[in-house]
């Protein structure tokens, strides 16, 4: 009886597979027809090459956005007959305002106009929409958002510049595009698997899960399944760029596409900060400690505030000048704004409100001024994929104190020509101790560290990014 059922089942499965292939092929042909209808020839009679970047939050002020605008500027300088397209969900701003924002925040001026495709369903990738199974929910949401993008504009070359790997097969197999990606941070990493396996409580691994062996095992199985799917969709990319050695190790482990994977350090506007005169400190009545990062949970601003409060409470500096902590960052949405309110409440609870200043979405010149005046640059994100803010602090002449993990540990705050370039810490006590140590160093010793750090950051310049980026994306233009 089983044999009599097996043959019809196999036959039916074969028919369904053929129908699925035909359906997908039909969709691909339909999309190609739309592409030919929507794109017209240029003045020279040739159709421009459409290069599209998938960046739903292109008007945010983070390091990922700086990579986007530098990449577009680089391609515009190199290739004449191209039109750059940005898929964005920033419908509250006009195209002109977005381009002006890129110049105001990052000092980046584009040489040619950019076409913006405004997406209506960006809410599908908002973490708040998926209180549970967030990774899977956001990834599936990105597929629907990517489908909207594909229907509105079919490019020749598609580059995911924000980490939505599940859109890659959509544009490659249905859109018929050459596809590439710039990975700032793997959606899932072997470190995340280790956190769940070891039942460690983190911002993305709640206490009620770590306290339950059953929930932990279920979440671990879910993570392994997601990692498998993430590896499959990522491996279909023709070009893979990663921003650091830490990200490279994880992507090679998950995607297993080493032949087309390369490290392209993100562009940091080091020259602008290097123009700040580096002088020996003069006597002052106040030291400032500056943090530069978006107000997102993984940046761990509470750790900065608690460590700073401990530094003040224990009076580690004796009769030294007063201290001020300045938190500079961008807010993308209402969640980020609420997070800032919570941080301000934390300052009140710890009694340090008068010593902590928040600066939200500041202009570039103000950012530069704060860094020029700061003594310490502070960074606390665990396993930061790279850390553009860390580089900027070093270039500006602050003594950097970063987290002992990820990009800062492997690529940035490393000895340069045998000389120390900064310091690393891991927890509240470490940070408080290291801040106290840095502030008790002589001005001459701090100046020596700042000079070493400045010499080391040239490898993260815009020019170096342009060279490595063009070399990496070259296969997409052949």
mmCIF file with all atom_site columns, N, CA and C in Angstrom, residues 88 107 126 161 169 270 331 336:
data_model
loop_
_atom_site.group_PDB
_atom_site.id
_atom_site.type_symbol
_atom_site.label_atom_id
_atom_site.label_alt_id
_atom_site.label_comp_id
_atom_site.label_asym_id
_atom_site.label_entity_id
_atom_site.label_seq_id
_atom_site.pdbx_PDB_ins_code
_atom_site.Cartn_x
_atom_site.Cartn_y
_atom_site.Cartn_z
_atom_site.occupancy
_atom_site.B_iso_or_equiv
_atom_site.pdbx_formal_charge
_atom_site.auth_seq_id
_atom_site.auth_comp_id
_atom_site.auth_asym_id
_atom_site.auth_atom_id
_atom_site.pdbx_PDB_model_num
ATOM 1  N N  . UNK A 1 88  ? 14.899 53.658 -0.220 1.00 0.00 ? 88  UNK A N  1
ATOM 2  C CA . UNK A 1 88  ? 14.834 54.180 1.141  1.00 0.00 ? 88  UNK A CA 1
ATOM 3  C C  . UNK A 1 88  ? 13.398 54.231 1.643  1.00 0.00 ? 88  UNK A C  1
ATOM 4  N N  . UNK A 1 107 ? 30.051 65.547 5.586  1.00 0.00 ? 107 UNK A N  1
ATOM 5  C CA . UNK A 1 107 ? 30.940 66.326 4.727  1.00 0.00 ? 107 UNK A CA 1
ATOM 6  C C  . UNK A 1 107 ? 31.172 65.627 3.383  1.00 0.00 ? 107 UNK A C  1
ATOM 7  N N  . UNK A 1 126 ? 11.020 46.839 10.956 1.00 0.00 ? 126 UNK A N  1
ATOM 8  C CA . UNK A 1 126 ? 11.184 47.419 12.291 1.00 0.00 ? 126 UNK A CA 1
ATOM 9  C C  . UNK A 1 126 ? 11.174 46.307 13.342 1.00 0.00 ? 126 UNK A C  1
ATOM 10 N N  . UNK A 1 161 ? 23.439 47.435 1.192  1.00 0.00 ? 161 UNK A N  1
ATOM 11 C CA . UNK A 1 161 ? 24.429 48.157 1.994  1.00 0.00 ? 161 UNK A CA 1
ATOM 12 C C  . UNK A 1 161 ? 24.013 48.305 3.448  1.00 0.00 ? 161 UNK A C  1
ATOM 13 N N  . UNK A 1 169 ? 18.860 36.880 -2.940 1.00 0.00 ? 169 UNK A N  1
ATOM 14 C CA . UNK A 1 169 ? 18.335 35.941 -3.957 1.00 0.00 ? 169 UNK A CA 1
ATOM 15 C C  . UNK A 1 169 ? 17.148 36.513 -4.718 1.00 0.00 ? 169 UNK A C  1
ATOM 16 N N  . UNK A 1 270 ? 38.951 60.855 8.284  1.00 0.00 ? 270 UNK A N  1
ATOM 17 C CA . UNK A 1 270 ? 40.075 61.089 9.187  1.00 0.00 ? 270 UNK A CA 1
ATOM 18 C C  . UNK A 1 270 ? 40.775 62.408 8.906  1.00 0.00 ? 270 UNK A C  1
ATOM 19 N N  . UNK A 1 331 ? 19.334 59.647 16.474 1.00 0.00 ? 331 UNK A N  1
ATOM 20 C CA . UNK A 1 331 ? 18.082 58.950 16.780 1.00 0.00 ? 331 UNK A CA 1
ATOM 21 C C  . UNK A 1 331 ? 17.345 58.690 15.469 1.00 0.00 ? 331 UNK A C  1
ATOM 22 N N  . UNK A 1 336 ? 14.361 55.071 19.488 1.00 0.00 ? 336 UNK A N  1
ATOM 23 C CA . UNK A 1 336 ? 15.634 55.657 19.892 1.00 0.00 ? 336 UNK A CA 1
ATOM 24 C C  . UNK A 1 336 ? 15.421 56.857 20.804 1.00 0.00 ? 336 UNK A C  1
#
